[in-house]
Amino acid sequence: LRAGDGTVKTGLMSATLYDYRGTSHLLSVTRDITALKVTEHQLQQARKMEAIGILAGGVAHDFNNVLQVINGYTQLLLLEKGESDPEHAQLEAIEKAVEHAAQLVRQLLAFSRKAESRPVSLDLNREIIGIRKILERTLPKMIAIDLRLGRDVAPVIADPVQVEQILLNLATNAADAMPDGGTLLVETENITLNDDYLNTHAGARAGDYVLLSVSDTGAGMAKDIVDHIFEPFFTTKEFGKGTGLGLASVYGIVKGNSGYINCYSEVGQGTTFKIYLPAARR
């Protein structure tokens, strides 16, 4: 149904036939269930991601065991071969491939929330200011970095290495979406999640949070892509230019810290990631 303001609503209609003074009447009632359908979709997505996480965690552990065996034998063979030996370079190539595979395993473990973390009380603003220096060296020069950090932002309990991983992954994706340049905007603020948010976000809990927003002015994404961006190995990049694990690991890190992450994007309108991390007691 299209409402007066132009928005499309989903309605649940029921009808009853009854007699009144010898005349049949039809009573029809339509209930607005738009918010309910949104929550239902989010719940289905959450359950799917949970199932994928369990599978990914099991595969990652088994694969990691295989990699350790390969790496062990490679190290032994390298000890037997001098640098002038033609097989030495081949063994080093195997060693580098194993390290690359191990990095993928670590990202899978982050997604499945089984990666080792060392959470501490963090000043998120200070972390972001520190990471900005890395971004200025790694992002293309035609991308402007704009920080709008809230005042007196509450501390959060998180692993600083994982926070850096979140920002680097999101910034890298933003840069890919702005090949001709643009603006990367990072914002923080204190926020309290109330019933209005809980009613439209399945699984969320009320309370005080720190909201970290990362936005770009890039190409944006269609809804059917947004629905899959946190799934492992899903990528819109060309073959060989992305593993599809960056956003999956971000999702796992946020969930592992009892937080929530949402993506808002439209084609031609850029993309915004909103991350809610529980505020620590001061």
C-alpha atoms as a printed R data frame, in Angstrom:
    type eleno elety resid chain resno       x       y      z
1   ATOM     1    CA   LEU     A     1   0.000   0.000  0.000
2   ATOM     2    CA   ARG     A     2   1.234   3.514 -0.802
3   ATOM     3    CA   ALA     A     3   0.746   5.958  2.055
4   ATOM     4    CA   GLY     A     4  -0.132   9.624  1.693
5   ATOM     5    CA   ASP     A     5   3.513  10.650  2.083
6   ATOM     6    CA   GLY     A     6   4.519   8.376 -0.815
7   ATOM     7    CA   THR     A     7   6.116   5.629  1.278
8   ATOM     8    CA   VAL     A     8   5.187   2.015  0.581
9   ATOM     9    CA   LYS     A     9   3.661   0.107  3.488
10  ATOM    10    CA   THR     A    10   2.951  -3.582  4.009
11  ATOM    11    CA   GLY     A    11  -0.511  -4.326  5.386
12  ATOM    12    CA   LEU     A    12  -2.179  -7.426  6.815
13  ATOM    13    CA   MET     A    13  -5.825  -7.449  5.805
14  ATOM    14    CA   SER     A    14  -8.598  -9.463  7.408
15  ATOM    15    CA   ALA     A    15 -12.285  -9.433  6.533
16  ATOM    16    CA   THR     A    16 -15.440 -10.668  8.210
17  ATOM    17    CA   LEU     A    17 -18.906 -11.113  6.678
18  ATOM    18    CA   TYR     A    18 -21.766 -10.428  9.072
19  ATOM    19    CA   ASP     A    19 -25.532  -9.727  8.990
20  ATOM    20    CA   TYR     A    20 -26.960  -6.513 10.357
21  ATOM    21    CA   ARG     A    21 -30.734  -6.099 10.331
22  ATOM    22    CA   GLY     A    22 -31.110  -8.612  7.566
23  ATOM    23    CA   THR     A    23 -28.402  -7.106  5.371
24  ATOM    24    CA   SER     A    24 -24.984  -8.630  4.759
25  ATOM    25    CA   HIS     A    25 -21.988  -6.418  5.481
26  ATOM    26    CA   LEU     A    26 -18.282  -6.896  4.973
27  ATOM    27    CA   LEU     A    27 -15.994  -5.535  7.691
28  ATOM    28    CA   SER     A    28 -12.385  -5.175  6.538
29  ATOM    29    CA   VAL     A    29  -9.472  -4.241  8.818
30  ATOM    30    CA   THR     A    30  -5.923  -3.585  7.598
31  ATOM    31    CA   ARG     A    31  -3.041  -3.493 10.062
32  ATOM    32    CA   ASP     A    32   0.278  -1.826  9.238
33  ATOM    33    CA   ILE     A    33   2.963  -4.530  9.630
34  ATOM    34    CA   THR     A    34   5.787  -2.708  7.803
35  ATOM    35    CA   ALA     A    35   8.012  -2.546 10.887
36  ATOM    36    CA   LEU     A    36   7.221  -6.179 11.691
37  ATOM    37    CA   LYS     A    37   8.307  -7.304  8.200
38  ATOM    38    CA   VAL     A    38  11.556  -5.333  8.525
39  ATOM    39    CA   THR     A    39  12.282  -6.968 11.876
40  ATOM    40    CA   GLU     A    40  11.390 -10.388 10.461
41  ATOM    41    CA   HIS     A    41  13.846  -9.879  7.588
42  ATOM    42    CA   GLN     A    42  16.585  -8.775 10.006
43  ATOM    43    CA   LEU     A    43  15.967 -11.803 12.215
44  ATOM    44    CA   GLN     A    44  16.256 -14.119  9.207
45  ATOM    45    CA   GLN     A    45  19.508 -12.387  8.227
46  ATOM    46    CA   ALA     A    46  20.872 -12.698 11.776
47  ATOM    47    CA   ARG     A    47  20.082 -16.418 11.918
48  ATOM    48    CA   LYS     A    48  21.670 -16.966  8.503
49  ATOM    49    CA   MET     A    49  24.823 -15.100  9.561
50  ATOM    50    CA   GLU     A    50  24.984 -17.103 12.788
51  ATOM    51    CA   ALA     A    51  24.777 -20.379 10.859
52  ATOM    52    CA   ILE     A    52  27.432 -19.236  8.390
53  ATOM    53    CA   GLY     A    53  29.632 -18.172 11.307
54  ATOM    54    CA   ILE     A    54  29.476 -21.620 12.917
55  ATOM    55    CA   LEU     A    55  30.360 -23.261  9.600
56  ATOM    56    CA   ALA     A    56  33.156 -20.768  8.859
57  ATOM    57    CA   GLY     A    57  34.668 -21.211 12.318
58  ATOM    58    CA   GLY     A    58  34.820 -24.990 11.955
59  ATOM    59    CA   VAL     A    59  36.311 -24.821  8.472
60  ATOM    60    CA   ALA     A    60  38.865 -22.205  9.569
61  ATOM    61    CA   HIS     A    61  40.114 -24.329 12.475
62  ATOM    62    CA   ASP     A    62  40.509 -27.440 10.301
63  ATOM    63    CA   PHE     A    63  42.160 -25.469  7.515
64  ATOM    64    CA   ASN     A    64  44.533 -23.834  9.994
65  ATOM    65    CA   ASN     A    65  45.702 -27.267 11.155
66  ATOM    66    CA   VAL     A    66  46.491 -28.222  7.554
67  ATOM    67    CA   LEU     A    67  48.395 -24.955  7.034
68  ATOM    68    CA   GLN     A    68  50.528 -25.584 10.107
69  ATOM    69    CA   VAL     A    69  51.599 -28.943  8.694
70  ATOM    70    CA   ILE     A    70  52.427 -27.401  5.288
71  ATOM    71    CA   ASN     A    71  54.327 -24.555  6.931
72  ATOM    72    CA   GLY     A    72  56.240 -26.947  9.199
73  ATOM    73    CA   TYR     A    73  57.480 -29.114  6.341
74  ATOM    74    CA   THR     A    74  58.317 -26.008  4.292
75  ATOM    75    CA   GLN     A    75  60.469 -24.638  7.122
76  ATOM    76    CA   LEU     A    76  62.301 -27.967  7.425
77  ATOM    77    CA   LEU     A    77  63.010 -28.058  3.688
78  ATOM    78    CA   LEU     A    78  64.243 -24.460  3.736
79  ATOM    79    CA   LEU     A    79  66.803 -25.395  6.392
80  ATOM    80    CA   GLU     A    80  68.187 -28.025  4.025
81  ATOM    81    CA   LYS     A    81  68.387 -25.710  0.985
82  ATOM    82    CA   GLY     A    82  70.877 -22.902  0.543
83  ATOM    83    CA   GLU     A    83  69.796 -19.600 -0.989
84  ATOM    84    CA   SER     A    84  71.627 -20.529 -4.191
85  ATOM    85    CA   ASP     A    85  69.562 -23.702 -4.526
86  ATOM    86    CA   PRO     A    86  66.898 -23.267 -7.279
87  ATOM    87    CA   GLU     A    87  64.310 -24.906 -5.018
88  ATOM    88    CA   HIS     A    88  64.869 -22.293 -2.285
89  ATOM    89    CA   ALA     A    89  62.844 -19.653 -4.152
90  ATOM    90    CA   GLN     A    90  60.031 -22.143 -4.759
91  ATOM    91    CA   LEU     A    91  59.886 -22.999 -1.062
92  ATOM    92    CA   GLU     A    92  59.784 -19.300 -0.173
93  ATOM    93    CA   ALA     A    93  56.841 -18.903 -2.568
94  ATOM    94    CA   ILE     A    94  55.050 -21.728 -0.724
95  ATOM    95    CA   GLU     A    95  55.851 -20.007  2.575
96  ATOM    96    CA   LYS     A    96  54.320 -16.724  1.362
97  ATOM    97    CA   ALA     A    97  51.234 -18.526  0.058
98  ATOM    98    CA   VAL     A    98  50.787 -20.222  3.443
99  ATOM    99    CA   GLU     A    99  51.040 -16.848  5.208
100 ATOM   100    CA   HIS     A   100  48.422 -15.383  2.850
101 ATOM   101    CA   ALA     A   101  46.129 -18.348  3.529
102 ATOM   102    CA   ALA     A   102  46.716 -17.936  7.283
103 ATOM   103    CA   GLN     A   103  45.579 -14.310  6.988
104 ATOM   104    CA   LEU     A   104  42.346 -15.489  5.373
105 ATOM   105    CA   VAL     A   105  41.901 -17.953  8.241
106 ATOM   106    CA   ARG     A   106  42.314 -15.132 10.763
107 ATOM   107    CA   GLN     A   107  39.644 -13.134  8.967
108 ATOM   108    CA   LEU     A   108  37.293 -16.127  8.986
109 ATOM   109    CA   LEU     A   109  37.899 -16.593 12.703
110 ATOM   110    CA   ALA     A   110  37.144 -12.910 13.259
111 ATOM   111    CA   PHE     A   111  33.853 -13.359 11.392
112 ATOM   112    CA   SER     A   112  32.944 -16.443 13.420
113 ATOM   113    CA   ARG     A   113  33.919 -14.570 16.613
114 ATOM   114    CA   LYS     A   114  36.512 -17.173 17.559
115 ATOM   115    CA   ALA     A   115  39.546 -14.975 17.039
116 ATOM   116    CA   GLU     A   116  41.639 -14.166 20.083
117 ATOM   117    CA   SER     A   117  41.107 -10.611 21.326
118 ATOM   118    CA   ARG     A   118  42.520  -8.460 24.127
119 ATOM   119    CA   PRO     A   119  39.774  -5.984 25.063
120 ATOM   120    CA   VAL     A   120  40.675  -2.932 27.123
121 ATOM   121    CA   SER     A   121  38.968   0.345 27.973
122 ATOM   122    CA   LEU     A   122  39.383   2.482 24.847
123 ATOM   123    CA   ASP     A   123  39.042   6.161 24.055
124 ATOM   124    CA   LEU     A   124  37.584   5.682 20.573
125 ATOM   125    CA   ASN     A   125  38.332   9.257 19.504
126 ATOM   126    CA   ARG     A   126  42.015   8.855 20.367
127 ATOM   127    CA   GLU     A   127  42.192   5.589 18.418
128 ATOM   128    CA   ILE     A   128  40.607   7.195 15.356
129 ATOM   129    CA   ILE     A   129  43.020  10.156 15.456
130 ATOM   130    CA   GLY     A   130  45.930   7.698 15.596
131 ATOM   131    CA   ILE     A   131  44.598   5.621 12.706
132 ATOM   132    CA   ARG     A   132  44.075   8.753 10.600
133 ATOM   133    CA   LYS     A   133  47.853   8.955 10.103
134 ATOM   134    CA   ILE     A   134  47.818   5.450  8.599
135 ATOM   135    CA   LEU     A   135  44.888   6.323  6.345
136 ATOM   136    CA   GLU     A   136  46.587   9.486  5.078
137 ATOM   137    CA   ARG     A   137  49.563   7.377  3.966
138 ATOM   138    CA   THR     A   138  47.562   4.537  2.407
139 ATOM   139    CA   LEU     A   139  44.474   6.124  0.818
140 ATOM   140    CA   PRO     A   140  44.713   7.932 -2.547
141 ATOM   141    CA   LYS     A   141  45.523  11.650 -2.213
142 ATOM   142    CA   MET     A   142  42.276  12.718 -3.902
143 ATOM   143    CA   ILE     A   143  40.248  11.300 -0.989
144 ATOM   144    CA   ALA     A   144  39.703  13.800  1.821
145 ATOM   145    CA   ILE     A   145  39.461  12.467  5.373
146 ATOM   146    CA   ASP     A   146  36.977  14.344  7.561
147 ATOM   147    CA   LEU     A   147  36.789  13.561 11.297
148 ATOM   148    CA   ARG     A   148  33.785  14.780 13.274
149 ATOM   149    CA   LEU     A   149  34.394  13.331 16.704
150 ATOM   150    CA   GLY     A   150  31.880  13.976 19.447
151 ATOM   151    CA   ARG     A   151  32.842  15.636 22.695
152 ATOM   152    CA   ASP     A   152  33.113  13.634 25.914
153 ATOM   153    CA   VAL     A   153  32.496  10.341 24.088
154 ATOM   154    CA   ALA     A   154  32.245   7.457 26.540
155 ATOM   155    CA   PRO     A   155  34.961   4.775 26.536
156 ATOM   156    CA   VAL     A   156  34.257   1.352 25.019
157 ATOM   157    CA   ILE     A   157  35.661  -2.074 25.870
158 ATOM   158    CA   ALA     A   158  37.399  -3.369 22.742
159 ATOM   159    CA   ASP     A   159  40.668  -4.640 21.325
160 ATOM   160    CA   PRO     A   160  42.572  -1.667 19.790
161 ATOM   161    CA   VAL     A   161  43.989  -3.918 17.064
162 ATOM   162    CA   GLN     A   162  40.465  -4.968 16.083
163 ATOM   163    CA   VAL     A   163  39.247  -1.350 16.107
164 ATOM   164    CA   GLU     A   164  42.085  -0.521 13.721
165 ATOM   165    CA   GLN     A   165  41.066  -3.483 11.550
166 ATOM   166    CA   ILE     A   166  37.474  -2.214 11.403
167 ATOM   167    CA   LEU     A   167  38.483   1.277 10.313
168 ATOM   168    CA   LEU     A   168  41.077   0.131  7.789
169 ATOM   169    CA   ASN     A   169  38.637  -2.308  6.175
170 ATOM   170    CA   LEU     A   170  35.843   0.262  5.940
171 ATOM   171    CA   ALA     A   171  38.210   2.965  4.682
172 ATOM   172    CA   THR     A   172  39.651   0.651  2.021
173 ATOM   173    CA   ASN     A   173  36.176  -0.258  0.780
174 ATOM   174    CA   ALA     A   174  35.225   3.430  0.757
175 ATOM   175    CA   ALA     A   175  38.310   4.269 -1.308
176 ATOM   176    CA   ASP     A   176  37.406   1.556 -3.842
177 ATOM   177    CA   ALA     A   177  33.954   3.140 -4.161
178 ATOM   178    CA   MET     A   178  35.516   6.562 -4.915
179 ATOM   179    CA   PRO     A   179  37.986   5.944 -7.775
180 ATOM   180    CA   ASP     A   180  37.735   9.599 -8.850
181 ATOM   181    CA   GLY     A   181  38.078  10.963 -5.332
182 ATOM   182    CA   GLY     A   182  35.638  12.008 -2.643
183 ATOM   183    CA   THR     A   183  35.292  12.322  1.116
184 ATOM   184    CA   LEU     A   184  35.665   9.734  3.852
185 ATOM   185    CA   LEU     A   185  33.733  10.911  6.895
186 ATOM   186    CA   VAL     A   186  34.278   9.358 10.334
187 ATOM   187    CA   GLU     A   187  31.962  10.411 13.186
188 ATOM   188    CA   THR     A   188  31.474   9.454 16.820
189 ATOM   189    CA   GLU     A   189  28.793  10.292 19.341
190 ATOM   190    CA   ASN     A   190  27.163   8.994 22.487
191 ATOM   191    CA   ILE     A   191  23.749   7.490 21.870
192 ATOM   192    CA   THR     A   192  21.053   5.671 23.811
193 ATOM   193    CA   LEU     A   193  19.135   2.926 22.047
194 ATOM   194    CA   ASN     A   194  15.465   3.023 22.962
195 ATOM   195    CA   ASP     A   195  12.303   1.173 21.975
196 ATOM   196    CA   ASP     A   196  12.096   2.961 18.597
197 ATOM   197    CA   TYR     A   197  15.430   1.410 17.567
198 ATOM   198    CA   LEU     A   198  14.698  -1.973 19.150
199 ATOM   199    CA   ASN     A   199  11.378  -2.276 17.306
200 ATOM   200    CA   THR     A   200  13.128  -2.134 13.925
201 ATOM   201    CA   HIS     A   201  16.411  -3.922 14.719
202 ATOM   202    CA   ALA     A   202  16.087  -7.554 15.710
203 ATOM   203    CA   GLY     A   203  18.266  -8.704 18.594
204 ATOM   204    CA   ALA     A   204  19.285  -5.225 19.748
205 ATOM   205    CA   ARG     A   205  19.316  -4.329 23.432
206 ATOM   206    CA   ALA     A   206  18.496  -1.017 25.030
207 ATOM   207    CA   GLY     A   207  21.282   0.932 26.689
208 ATOM   208    CA   ASP     A   208  24.074   3.444 26.236
209 ATOM   209    CA   TYR     A   209  26.344   3.051 23.212
210 ATOM   210    CA   VAL     A   210  29.013   4.874 21.279
211 ATOM   211    CA   LEU     A   211  28.024   5.274 17.639
212 ATOM   212    CA   LEU     A   212  30.872   5.076 15.125
213 ATOM   213    CA   SER     A   213  29.782   6.150 11.637
214 ATOM   214    CA   VAL     A   214  31.936   5.739  8.528
215 ATOM   215    CA   SER     A   215  30.558   7.333  5.350
216 ATOM   216    CA   ASP     A   216  31.755   7.856  1.803
217 ATOM   217    CA   THR     A   217  30.561   9.862 -1.189
218 ATOM   218    CA   GLY     A   218  31.085   6.965 -3.577
219 ATOM   219    CA   ALA     A   219  28.976   4.996 -6.018
220 ATOM   220    CA   GLY     A   220  26.703   3.394 -3.426
221 ATOM   221    CA   MET     A   221  25.071  -0.023 -3.618
222 ATOM   222    CA   ALA     A   222  21.710  -1.504 -4.532
223 ATOM   223    CA   LYS     A   223  19.615  -3.146 -1.805
224 ATOM   224    CA   ASP     A   224  20.181  -6.682 -3.107
225 ATOM   225    CA   ILE     A   225  23.933  -6.167 -2.685
226 ATOM   226    CA   VAL     A   226  23.623  -4.567  0.770
227 ATOM   227    CA   ASP     A   227  21.734  -7.671  1.940
228 ATOM   228    CA   HIS     A   228  24.832  -9.837  1.312
229 ATOM   229    CA   ILE     A   229  27.848  -7.621  2.009
230 ATOM   230    CA   PHE     A   230  28.664  -9.162  5.399
231 ATOM   231    CA   GLU     A   231  28.680 -12.731  4.096
232 ATOM   232    CA   PRO     A   232  32.121 -14.382  3.774
233 ATOM   233    CA   PHE     A   233  33.573 -14.420  0.242
234 ATOM   234    CA   PHE     A   234  30.829 -12.160 -1.135
235 ATOM   235    CA   THR     A   235  32.476  -9.390 -3.147
236 ATOM   236    CA   THR     A   236  31.591  -7.024 -5.968
237 ATOM   237    CA   LYS     A   237  35.255  -6.476 -6.872
238 ATOM   238    CA   GLU     A   238  36.958  -7.958 -9.901
239 ATOM   239    CA   PHE     A   239  38.566 -11.376 -9.613
240 ATOM   240    CA   GLY     A   240  41.852 -11.164 -7.725
241 ATOM   241    CA   LYS     A   241  41.108  -7.741 -6.201
242 ATOM   242    CA   GLY     A   242  39.222  -8.818 -3.098
243 ATOM   243    CA   THR     A   243  38.677 -11.848 -0.892
244 ATOM   244    CA   GLY     A   244  35.198 -10.936  0.314
245 ATOM   245    CA   LEU     A   245  36.336 -11.304  3.924
246 ATOM   246    CA   GLY     A   246  36.932  -7.664  4.886
247 ATOM   247    CA   LEU     A   247  33.369  -6.766  5.808
248 ATOM   248    CA   ALA     A   248  32.744 -10.280  7.125
249 ATOM   249    CA   SER     A   249  35.573  -9.835  9.639
250 ATOM   250    CA   VAL     A   250  34.244  -6.366 10.564
251 ATOM   251    CA   TYR     A   251  30.833  -7.916 11.228
252 ATOM   252    CA   GLY     A   252  32.365 -10.623 13.403
253 ATOM   253    CA   ILE     A   253  34.459  -8.156 15.419
254 ATOM   254    CA   VAL     A   254  31.478  -5.895 16.094
255 ATOM   255    CA   LYS     A   255  29.268  -8.823 17.114
256 ATOM   256    CA   GLY     A   256  32.084 -10.238 19.248
257 ATOM   257    CA   ASN     A   257  32.110  -6.952 21.181
258 ATOM   258    CA   SER     A   258  28.323  -7.124 21.774
259 ATOM   259    CA   GLY     A   259  27.748  -4.384 19.233
260 ATOM   260    CA   TYR     A   260  25.607  -3.870 16.147
261 ATOM   261    CA   ILE     A   261  26.470  -2.819 12.611
262 ATOM   262    CA   ASN     A   262  24.144  -1.539  9.909
263 ATOM   263    CA   CYS     A   263  24.787  -0.427  6.361
264 ATOM   264    CA   TYR     A   264  22.816   2.296  4.571
265 ATOM   265    CA   SER     A   265  23.436   2.794  0.880
266 ATOM   266    CA   GLU     A   266  21.776   3.884 -2.348
267 ATOM   267    CA   VAL     A   267  23.155   3.818 -5.859
268 ATOM   268    CA   GLY     A   268  24.802   7.155 -6.563
269 ATOM   269    CA   GLN     A   269  24.291   8.363 -2.978
270 ATOM   270    CA   GLY     A   270  27.281   6.872 -1.181
271 ATOM   271    CA   THR     A   271  27.386   4.444  1.729
272 ATOM   272    CA   THR     A   272  27.284   4.770  5.515
273 ATOM   273    CA   PHE     A   273  28.194   2.118  8.062
274 ATOM   274    CA   LYS     A   274  26.852   2.670 11.566
275 ATOM   275    CA   ILE     A   275  28.530   0.696 14.370
276 ATOM   276    CA   TYR     A   276  27.092   0.691 17.879
277 ATOM   277    CA   LEU     A   277  29.539  -0.348 20.610
278 ATOM   278    CA   PRO     A   278  28.354  -0.646 24.233
279 ATOM   279    CA   ALA     A   279  29.573   2.266 26.337
280 ATOM   280    CA   ALA     A   280  31.731   1.287 29.305
281 ATOM   281    CA   ARG     A   281  30.948   2.587 32.762
282 ATOM   282    CA   ARG     A   282  33.171   5.486 33.711
